[in-house]
């Protein structure tokens, strides 16, 4: 996860110094830097080795960053046209995790919070889990479809209705 070190190998005269710098992949931070297997303090992404008197090796070890943001978006089927539309007010942008770990929606995320809606488990646009990108651009998506209850009842002259109660999706027949 170390990108573009400026000094991968350099010839340095005896007792001179050499400075190396590097960039890290998004979502990674330095875990440790060693010079000839001895840990050293590093601030930022640069290190200078002073008074070089032998072959020298700088090793940079990284770790996945925690506190990387991701969001969960919620989509609801529109009663007018059946299209799914995002609920911006419910979108949750306060979730965090660790780079390259699996993040997933919760049981509560699958609760619609609105009458006549149910979690649309078979919707191919659901993104219920993903590996957390270090860029903070990971988005999970949860879809809810409209579902209505249809019941049949009658007076004493109606015998054994075929449907006493059924859940019917938007624009379906019963």
mmCIF file with all atom_site columns, C-alpha atoms in Angstrom:
data_model
loop_
_atom_site.group_PDB
_atom_site.id
_atom_site.type_symbol
_atom_site.label_atom_id
_atom_site.label_alt_id
_atom_site.label_comp_id
_atom_site.label_asym_id
_atom_site.label_entity_id
_atom_site.label_seq_id
_atom_site.pdbx_PDB_ins_code
_atom_site.Cartn_x
_atom_site.Cartn_y
_atom_site.Cartn_z
_atom_site.occupancy
_atom_site.B_iso_or_equiv
_atom_site.pdbx_formal_charge
_atom_site.auth_seq_id
_atom_site.auth_comp_id
_atom_site.auth_asym_id
_atom_site.auth_atom_id
_atom_site.pdbx_PDB_model_num
ATOM 1   C CA . UNK A 1 1   ? 0.000   0.000   0.000   1.00 0.00 ? 1   UNK A CA 1
ATOM 2   C CA . UNK A 1 2   ? 3.048   2.228   -0.311  1.00 0.00 ? 2   UNK A CA 1
ATOM 3   C CA . UNK A 1 3   ? 2.857   4.190   -3.550  1.00 0.00 ? 3   UNK A CA 1
ATOM 4   C CA . UNK A 1 4   ? 5.716   5.867   -5.399  1.00 0.00 ? 4   UNK A CA 1
ATOM 5   C CA . UNK A 1 5   ? 8.611   5.848   -2.965  1.00 0.00 ? 5   UNK A CA 1
ATOM 6   C CA . UNK A 1 6   ? 11.011  8.493   -4.274  1.00 0.00 ? 6   UNK A CA 1
ATOM 7   C CA . UNK A 1 7   ? 14.104  6.588   -3.238  1.00 0.00 ? 7   UNK A CA 1
ATOM 8   C CA . UNK A 1 8   ? 13.871  2.869   -3.814  1.00 0.00 ? 8   UNK A CA 1
ATOM 9   C CA . UNK A 1 9   ? 17.605  2.489   -4.170  1.00 0.00 ? 9   UNK A CA 1
ATOM 10  C CA . UNK A 1 10  ? 20.251  5.194   -4.228  1.00 0.00 ? 10  UNK A CA 1
ATOM 11  C CA . UNK A 1 11  ? 24.008  5.379   -4.044  1.00 0.00 ? 11  UNK A CA 1
ATOM 12  C CA . UNK A 1 12  ? 25.061  7.631   -1.198  1.00 0.00 ? 12  UNK A CA 1
ATOM 13  C CA . UNK A 1 13  ? 28.595  8.604   -0.209  1.00 0.00 ? 13  UNK A CA 1
ATOM 14  C CA . UNK A 1 14  ? 29.961  7.594   3.187   1.00 0.00 ? 14  UNK A CA 1
ATOM 15  C CA . UNK A 1 15  ? 28.558  9.714   6.057   1.00 0.00 ? 15  UNK A CA 1
ATOM 16  C CA . UNK A 1 16  ? 26.040  11.531  3.777   1.00 0.00 ? 16  UNK A CA 1
ATOM 17  C CA . UNK A 1 17  ? 22.321  11.571  4.311   1.00 0.00 ? 17  UNK A CA 1
ATOM 18  C CA . UNK A 1 18  ? 19.433  10.398  2.140   1.00 0.00 ? 18  UNK A CA 1
ATOM 19  C CA . UNK A 1 19  ? 15.784  11.379  2.267   1.00 0.00 ? 19  UNK A CA 1
ATOM 20  C CA . UNK A 1 20  ? 12.993  9.149   1.058   1.00 0.00 ? 20  UNK A CA 1
ATOM 21  C CA . UNK A 1 21  ? 9.322   9.990   0.742   1.00 0.00 ? 21  UNK A CA 1
ATOM 22  C CA . UNK A 1 22  ? 6.217   8.026   -0.156  1.00 0.00 ? 22  UNK A CA 1
ATOM 23  C CA . UNK A 1 23  ? 2.467   8.166   -0.591  1.00 0.00 ? 23  UNK A CA 1
ATOM 24  C CA . UNK A 1 24  ? 0.005   5.665   0.810   1.00 0.00 ? 24  UNK A CA 1
ATOM 25  C CA . UNK A 1 25  ? -3.026  4.022   -0.755  1.00 0.00 ? 25  UNK A CA 1
ATOM 26  C CA . UNK A 1 26  ? -6.297  5.645   0.270   1.00 0.00 ? 26  UNK A CA 1
ATOM 27  C CA . UNK A 1 27  ? -7.474  4.253   3.591   1.00 0.00 ? 27  UNK A CA 1
ATOM 28  C CA . UNK A 1 28  ? -4.053  3.164   4.807   1.00 0.00 ? 28  UNK A CA 1
ATOM 29  C CA . UNK A 1 29  ? -1.682  4.632   7.362   1.00 0.00 ? 29  UNK A CA 1
ATOM 30  C CA . UNK A 1 30  ? 1.819   3.896   8.531   1.00 0.00 ? 30  UNK A CA 1
ATOM 31  C CA . UNK A 1 31  ? 2.037   1.162   11.131  1.00 0.00 ? 31  UNK A CA 1
ATOM 32  C CA . UNK A 1 32  ? 5.826   1.246   11.425  1.00 0.00 ? 32  UNK A CA 1
ATOM 33  C CA . UNK A 1 33  ? 8.982   2.427   9.698   1.00 0.00 ? 33  UNK A CA 1
ATOM 34  C CA . UNK A 1 34  ? 12.280  0.694   10.313  1.00 0.00 ? 34  UNK A CA 1
ATOM 35  C CA . UNK A 1 35  ? 15.808  1.599   9.237   1.00 0.00 ? 35  UNK A CA 1
ATOM 36  C CA . UNK A 1 36  ? 17.960  -1.518  9.103   1.00 0.00 ? 36  UNK A CA 1
ATOM 37  C CA . UNK A 1 37  ? 15.321  -3.358  11.172  1.00 0.00 ? 37  UNK A CA 1
ATOM 38  C CA . UNK A 1 38  ? 15.312  -0.695  13.920  1.00 0.00 ? 38  UNK A CA 1
ATOM 39  C CA . UNK A 1 39  ? 11.973  1.133   14.434  1.00 0.00 ? 39  UNK A CA 1
ATOM 40  C CA . UNK A 1 40  ? 12.156  4.919   13.938  1.00 0.00 ? 40  UNK A CA 1
ATOM 41  C CA . UNK A 1 41  ? 9.746   7.789   14.542  1.00 0.00 ? 41  UNK A CA 1
ATOM 42  C CA . UNK A 1 42  ? 8.268   9.252   11.373  1.00 0.00 ? 42  UNK A CA 1
ATOM 43  C CA . UNK A 1 43  ? 6.048   12.289  11.090  1.00 0.00 ? 43  UNK A CA 1
ATOM 44  C CA . UNK A 1 44  ? 4.224   12.488  7.791   1.00 0.00 ? 44  UNK A CA 1
ATOM 45  C CA . UNK A 1 45  ? 5.462   10.638  4.755   1.00 0.00 ? 45  UNK A CA 1
ATOM 46  C CA . UNK A 1 46  ? 9.184   11.425  4.647   1.00 0.00 ? 46  UNK A CA 1
ATOM 47  C CA . UNK A 1 47  ? 12.275  10.208  6.468   1.00 0.00 ? 47  UNK A CA 1
ATOM 48  C CA . UNK A 1 48  ? 15.919  11.266  6.338   1.00 0.00 ? 48  UNK A CA 1
ATOM 49  C CA . UNK A 1 49  ? 18.702  8.871   7.217   1.00 0.00 ? 49  UNK A CA 1
ATOM 50  C CA . UNK A 1 50  ? 21.689  10.851  8.523   1.00 0.00 ? 50  UNK A CA 1
ATOM 51  C CA . UNK A 1 51  ? 25.347  9.836   8.505   1.00 0.00 ? 51  UNK A CA 1
ATOM 52  C CA . UNK A 1 52  ? 25.049  6.738   6.349   1.00 0.00 ? 52  UNK A CA 1
ATOM 53  C CA . UNK A 1 53  ? 28.094  4.504   6.868   1.00 0.00 ? 53  UNK A CA 1
ATOM 54  C CA . UNK A 1 54  ? 26.790  1.210   5.444   1.00 0.00 ? 54  UNK A CA 1
ATOM 55  C CA . UNK A 1 55  ? 24.088  -0.231  3.207   1.00 0.00 ? 55  UNK A CA 1
ATOM 56  C CA . UNK A 1 56  ? 20.765  1.004   4.571   1.00 0.00 ? 56  UNK A CA 1
ATOM 57  C CA . UNK A 1 57  ? 17.250  -0.324  4.147   1.00 0.00 ? 57  UNK A CA 1
ATOM 58  C CA . UNK A 1 58  ? 14.082  1.620   5.021   1.00 0.00 ? 58  UNK A CA 1
ATOM 59  C CA . UNK A 1 59  ? 11.021  -0.620  5.466   1.00 0.00 ? 59  UNK A CA 1
ATOM 60  C CA . UNK A 1 60  ? 7.531   0.943   5.561   1.00 0.00 ? 60  UNK A CA 1
ATOM 61  C CA . UNK A 1 61  ? 4.707   -1.174  6.996   1.00 0.00 ? 61  UNK A CA 1
ATOM 62  C CA . UNK A 1 62  ? 1.108   -0.023  6.614   1.00 0.00 ? 62  UNK A CA 1
ATOM 63  C CA . UNK A 1 63  ? -2.190  -0.860  8.257   1.00 0.00 ? 63  UNK A CA 1
ATOM 64  C CA . UNK A 1 64  ? -5.792  -0.336  7.243   1.00 0.00 ? 64  UNK A CA 1
ATOM 65  C CA . UNK A 1 65  ? -7.266  2.889   8.601   1.00 0.00 ? 65  UNK A CA 1
ATOM 66  C CA . UNK A 1 66  ? -10.301 2.800   10.859  1.00 0.00 ? 66  UNK A CA 1
ATOM 67  C CA . UNK A 1 67  ? -12.948 5.500   10.876  1.00 0.00 ? 67  UNK A CA 1
ATOM 68  C CA . UNK A 1 68  ? -13.448 5.348   7.103   1.00 0.00 ? 68  UNK A CA 1
ATOM 69  C CA . UNK A 1 69  ? -16.910 6.615   6.211   1.00 0.00 ? 69  UNK A CA 1
ATOM 70  C CA . UNK A 1 70  ? -19.576 4.914   4.133   1.00 0.00 ? 70  UNK A CA 1
ATOM 71  C CA . UNK A 1 71  ? -23.279 5.500   3.624   1.00 0.00 ? 71  UNK A CA 1
ATOM 72  C CA . UNK A 1 72  ? -26.544 3.606   3.459   1.00 0.00 ? 72  UNK A CA 1
ATOM 73  C CA . UNK A 1 73  ? -29.200 4.781   1.006   1.00 0.00 ? 73  UNK A CA 1
ATOM 74  C CA . UNK A 1 74  ? -32.873 3.820   1.195   1.00 0.00 ? 74  UNK A CA 1
ATOM 75  C CA . UNK A 1 75  ? -35.132 3.565   -1.860  1.00 0.00 ? 75  UNK A CA 1
ATOM 76  C CA . UNK A 1 76  ? -38.936 3.406   -1.762  1.00 0.00 ? 76  UNK A CA 1
ATOM 77  C CA . UNK A 1 77  ? -41.302 2.406   -4.530  1.00 0.00 ? 77  UNK A CA 1
ATOM 78  C CA . UNK A 1 78  ? -43.434 5.334   -5.667  1.00 0.00 ? 78  UNK A CA 1
ATOM 79  C CA . UNK A 1 79  ? -47.196 4.660   -5.606  1.00 0.00 ? 79  UNK A CA 1
ATOM 80  C CA . UNK A 1 80  ? -47.781 6.788   -8.721  1.00 0.00 ? 80  UNK A CA 1
ATOM 81  C CA . UNK A 1 81  ? -45.415 5.095   -11.173 1.00 0.00 ? 81  UNK A CA 1
ATOM 82  C CA . UNK A 1 82  ? -43.827 2.122   -9.388  1.00 0.00 ? 82  UNK A CA 1
ATOM 83  C CA . UNK A 1 83  ? -40.303 3.561   -9.725  1.00 0.00 ? 83  UNK A CA 1
ATOM 84  C CA . UNK A 1 84  ? -37.915 3.438   -6.784  1.00 0.00 ? 84  UNK A CA 1
ATOM 85  C CA . UNK A 1 85  ? -36.835 6.807   -5.407  1.00 0.00 ? 85  UNK A CA 1
ATOM 86  C CA . UNK A 1 86  ? -34.184 7.619   -2.824  1.00 0.00 ? 86  UNK A CA 1
ATOM 87  C CA . UNK A 1 87  ? -35.256 8.958   0.559   1.00 0.00 ? 87  UNK A CA 1
ATOM 88  C CA . UNK A 1 88  ? -32.581 11.616  1.104   1.00 0.00 ? 88  UNK A CA 1
ATOM 89  C CA . UNK A 1 89  ? -33.821 12.288  4.645   1.00 0.00 ? 89  UNK A CA 1
ATOM 90  C CA . UNK A 1 90  ? -33.208 8.699   5.707   1.00 0.00 ? 90  UNK A CA 1
ATOM 91  C CA . UNK A 1 91  ? -29.822 8.302   3.978   1.00 0.00 ? 91  UNK A CA 1
ATOM 92  C CA . UNK A 1 92  ? -27.254 7.570   6.681   1.00 0.00 ? 92  UNK A CA 1
ATOM 93  C CA . UNK A 1 93  ? -23.804 9.084   6.086   1.00 0.00 ? 93  UNK A CA 1
ATOM 94  C CA . UNK A 1 94  ? -22.485 8.584   9.633   1.00 0.00 ? 94  UNK A CA 1
ATOM 95  C CA . UNK A 1 95  ? -21.317 4.973   9.341   1.00 0.00 ? 95  UNK A CA 1
ATOM 96  C CA . UNK A 1 96  ? -17.639 4.113   9.703   1.00 0.00 ? 96  UNK A CA 1
ATOM 97  C CA . UNK A 1 97  ? -15.469 1.040   9.427   1.00 0.00 ? 97  UNK A CA 1
ATOM 98  C CA . UNK A 1 98  ? -11.970 -0.175  8.614   1.00 0.00 ? 98  UNK A CA 1
ATOM 99  C CA . UNK A 1 99  ? -10.556 -0.186  5.089   1.00 0.00 ? 99  UNK A CA 1
ATOM 100 C CA . UNK A 1 100 ? -10.973 -3.480  3.191   1.00 0.00 ? 100 UNK A CA 1
ATOM 101 C CA . UNK A 1 101 ? -13.299 -5.016  5.798   1.00 0.00 ? 101 UNK A CA 1
ATOM 102 C CA . UNK A 1 102 ? -16.832 -6.135  5.022   1.00 0.00 ? 102 UNK A CA 1
ATOM 103 C CA . UNK A 1 103 ? -19.564 -3.669  5.957   1.00 0.00 ? 103 UNK A CA 1
ATOM 104 C CA . UNK A 1 104 ? -23.236 -4.646  5.837   1.00 0.00 ? 104 UNK A CA 1
ATOM 105 C CA . UNK A 1 105 ? -26.696 -3.264  6.436   1.00 0.00 ? 105 UNK A CA 1
ATOM 106 C CA . UNK A 1 106 ? -28.281 -4.115  9.779   1.00 0.00 ? 106 UNK A CA 1
ATOM 107 C CA . UNK A 1 107 ? -31.589 -5.757  10.570  1.00 0.00 ? 107 UNK A CA 1
ATOM 108 C CA . UNK A 1 108 ? -32.892 -2.275  11.432  1.00 0.00 ? 108 UNK A CA 1
ATOM 109 C CA . UNK A 1 109 ? -31.851 -1.012  7.986   1.00 0.00 ? 109 UNK A CA 1
ATOM 110 C CA . UNK A 1 110 ? -34.246 -3.555  6.461   1.00 0.00 ? 110 UNK A CA 1
ATOM 111 C CA . UNK A 1 111 ? -37.189 -2.169  8.436   1.00 0.00 ? 111 UNK A CA 1
ATOM 112 C CA . UNK A 1 112 ? -39.152 0.163   6.126   1.00 0.00 ? 112 UNK A CA 1
ATOM 113 C CA . UNK A 1 113 ? -40.359 2.645   8.733   1.00 0.00 ? 113 UNK A CA 1
ATOM 114 C CA . UNK A 1 114 ? -43.424 3.386   6.564   1.00 0.00 ? 114 UNK A CA 1
ATOM 115 C CA . UNK A 1 115 ? -46.850 1.801   6.277   1.00 0.00 ? 115 UNK A CA 1
ATOM 116 C CA . UNK A 1 116 ? -47.492 -0.524  3.298   1.00 0.00 ? 116 UNK A CA 1
ATOM 117 C CA . UNK A 1 117 ? -43.771 -1.026  2.575   1.00 0.00 ? 117 UNK A CA 1
ATOM 118 C CA . UNK A 1 118 ? -41.700 -4.194  2.961   1.00 0.00 ? 118 UNK A CA 1
ATOM 119 C CA . UNK A 1 119 ? -38.023 -4.905  2.347   1.00 0.00 ? 119 UNK A CA 1
ATOM 120 C CA . UNK A 1 120 ? -37.664 -5.946  -1.314  1.00 0.00 ? 120 UNK A CA 1
ATOM 121 C CA . UNK A 1 121 ? -35.290 -8.846  -0.758  1.00 0.00 ? 121 UNK A CA 1
ATOM 122 C CA . UNK A 1 122 ? -35.240 -9.902  -4.426  1.00 0.00 ? 122 UNK A CA 1
ATOM 123 C CA . UNK A 1 123 ? -34.448 -6.435  -5.818  1.00 0.00 ? 123 UNK A CA 1
ATOM 124 C CA . UNK A 1 124 ? -31.190 -6.772  -7.812  1.00 0.00 ? 124 UNK A CA 1
ATOM 125 C CA . UNK A 1 125 ? -30.240 -3.168  -6.949  1.00 0.00 ? 125 UNK A CA 1
ATOM 126 C CA . UNK A 1 126 ? -29.837 -3.949  -3.241  1.00 0.00 ? 126 UNK A CA 1
ATOM 127 C CA . UNK A 1 127 ? -26.246 -3.594  -2.049  1.00 0.00 ? 127 UNK A CA 1
ATOM 128 C CA . UNK A 1 128 ? -26.464 -5.207  1.370   1.00 0.00 ? 128 UNK A CA 1
ATOM 129 C CA . UNK A 1 129 ? -22.727 -5.655  1.967   1.00 0.00 ? 129 UNK A CA 1
ATOM 130 C CA . UNK A 1 130 ? -19.447 -4.536  0.423   1.00 0.00 ? 130 UNK A CA 1
ATOM 131 C CA . UNK A 1 131 ? -15.745 -4.321  1.111   1.00 0.00 ? 131 UNK A CA 1
ATOM 132 C CA . UNK A 1 132 ? -15.074 -0.869  2.541   1.00 0.00 ? 132 UNK A CA 1
ATOM 133 C CA . UNK A 1 133 ? -13.058 1.254   0.103   1.00 0.00 ? 133 UNK A CA 1
ATOM 134 C CA . UNK A 1 134 ? -10.405 3.435   1.706   1.00 0.00 ? 134 UNK A CA 1
ATOM 135 C CA . UNK A 1 135 ? -11.677 6.379   -0.335  1.00 0.00 ? 135 UNK A CA 1
ATOM 136 C CA . UNK A 1 136 ? -14.858 6.597   1.741   1.00 0.00 ? 136 UNK A CA 1
ATOM 137 C CA . UNK A 1 137 ? -17.015 6.142   -1.364  1.00 0.00 ? 137 UNK A CA 1
ATOM 138 C CA . UNK A 1 138 ? -18.715 2.862   -0.398  1.00 0.00 ? 138 UNK A CA 1
ATOM 139 C CA . UNK A 1 139 ? -22.516 2.997   -0.603  1.00 0.00 ? 139 UNK A CA 1
ATOM 140 C CA . UNK A 1 140 ? -24.926 0.320   0.574   1.00 0.00 ? 140 UNK A CA 1
ATOM 141 C CA . UNK A 1 141 ? -28.481 0.384   -0.847  1.00 0.00 ? 141 UNK A CA 1
ATOM 142 C CA . UNK A 1 142 ? -31.734 -0.946  0.582   1.00 0.00 ? 142 UNK A CA 1
ATOM 143 C CA . UNK A 1 143 ? -34.968 -1.161  -1.477  1.00 0.00 ? 143 UNK A CA 1
ATOM 144 C CA . UNK A 1 144 ? -38.532 -1.235  -0.163  1.00 0.00 ? 144 UNK A CA 1
ATOM 145 C CA . UNK A 1 145 ? -41.552 -2.166  -2.271  1.00 0.00 ? 145 UNK A CA 1
ATOM 146 C CA . UNK A 1 146 ? -45.177 -1.289  -1.744  1.00 0.00 ? 146 UNK A CA 1
ATOM 147 C CA . UNK A 1 147 ? -47.344 -4.130  -0.514  1.00 0.00 ? 147 UNK A CA 1
ATOM 148 C CA . UNK A 1 148 ? -51.043 -3.933  0.261   1.00 0.00 ? 148 UNK A CA 1
ATOM 149 C CA . UNK A 1 149 ? -53.312 -6.301  2.099   1.00 0.00 ? 149 UNK A CA 1
ATOM 150 C CA . UNK A 1 150 ? -56.396 -7.471  0.213   1.00 0.00 ? 150 UNK A CA 1
ATOM 151 C CA . UNK A 1 151 ? -59.132 -9.177  2.158   1.00 0.00 ? 151 UNK A CA 1
ATOM 152 C CA . UNK A 1 152 ? -62.488 -10.596 1.121   1.00 0.00 ? 152 UNK A CA 1
ATOM 153 C CA . UNK A 1 153 ? -65.464 -10.831 3.382   1.00 0.00 ? 153 UNK A CA 1
ATOM 154 C CA . UNK A 1 154 ? -69.171 -11.106 2.880   1.00 0.00 ? 154 UNK A CA 1
ATOM 155 C CA . UNK A 1 155 ? -72.500 -11.457 4.535   1.00 0.00 ? 155 UNK A CA 1
ATOM 156 C CA . UNK A 1 156 ? -74.036 -14.767 5.572   1.00 0.00 ? 156 UNK A CA 1
ATOM 157 C CA . UNK A 1 157 ? -74.682 -15.736 1.923   1.00 0.00 ? 157 UNK A CA 1
ATOM 158 C CA . UNK A 1 158 ? -70.980 -15.784 0.957   1.00 0.00 ? 158 UNK A CA 1
ATOM 159 C CA . UNK A 1 159 ? -69.539 -19.216 1.642   1.00 0.00 ? 159 UNK A CA 1
ATOM 160 C CA . UNK A 1 160 ? -65.786 -19.879 1.920   1.00 0.00 ? 160 UNK A CA 1
ATOM 161 C CA . UNK A 1 161 ? -64.185 -16.926 0.113   1.00 0.00 ? 161 UNK A CA 1
ATOM 162 C CA . UNK A 1 162 ? -61.021 -18.103 -1.683  1.00 0.00 ? 162 UNK A CA 1
ATOM 163 C CA . UNK A 1 163 ? -58.915 -15.298 -0.240  1.00 0.00 ? 163 UNK A CA 1
ATOM 164 C CA . UNK A 1 164 ? -59.435 -14.249 3.339   1.00 0.00 ? 164 UNK A CA 1
ATOM 165 C CA . UNK A 1 165 ? -56.334 -12.021 3.340   1.00 0.00 ? 165 UNK A CA 1
ATOM 166 C CA . UNK A 1 166 ? -53.369 -11.722 1.006   1.00 0.00 ? 166 UNK A CA 1
ATOM 167 C CA . UNK A 1 167 ? -50.399 -9.437  0.611   1.00 0.00 ? 167 UNK A CA 1
ATOM 168 C CA . UNK A 1 168 ? -50.227 -8.003  -2.900  1.00 0.00 ? 168 UNK A CA 1
ATOM 169 C CA . UNK A 1 169 ? -47.334 -6.069  -4.419  1.00 0.00 ? 169 UNK A CA 1
ATOM 170 C CA . UNK A 1 170 ? -47.868 -2.739  -6.181  1.00 0.00 ? 170 UNK A CA 1
ATOM 171 C CA . UNK A 1 171 ? -49.714 -3.128  -9.521  1.00 0.00 ? 171 UNK A CA 1
ATOM 172 C CA . UNK A 1 172 ? -50.200 -6.908  -9.067  1.00 0.00 ? 172 UNK A CA 1
ATOM 173 C CA . UNK A 1 173 ? -53.517 -8.760  -9.184  1.00 0.00 ? 173 UNK A CA 1
ATOM 174 C CA . UNK A 1 174 ? -55.146 -10.813 -6.502  1.00 0.00 ? 174 UNK A CA 1
#
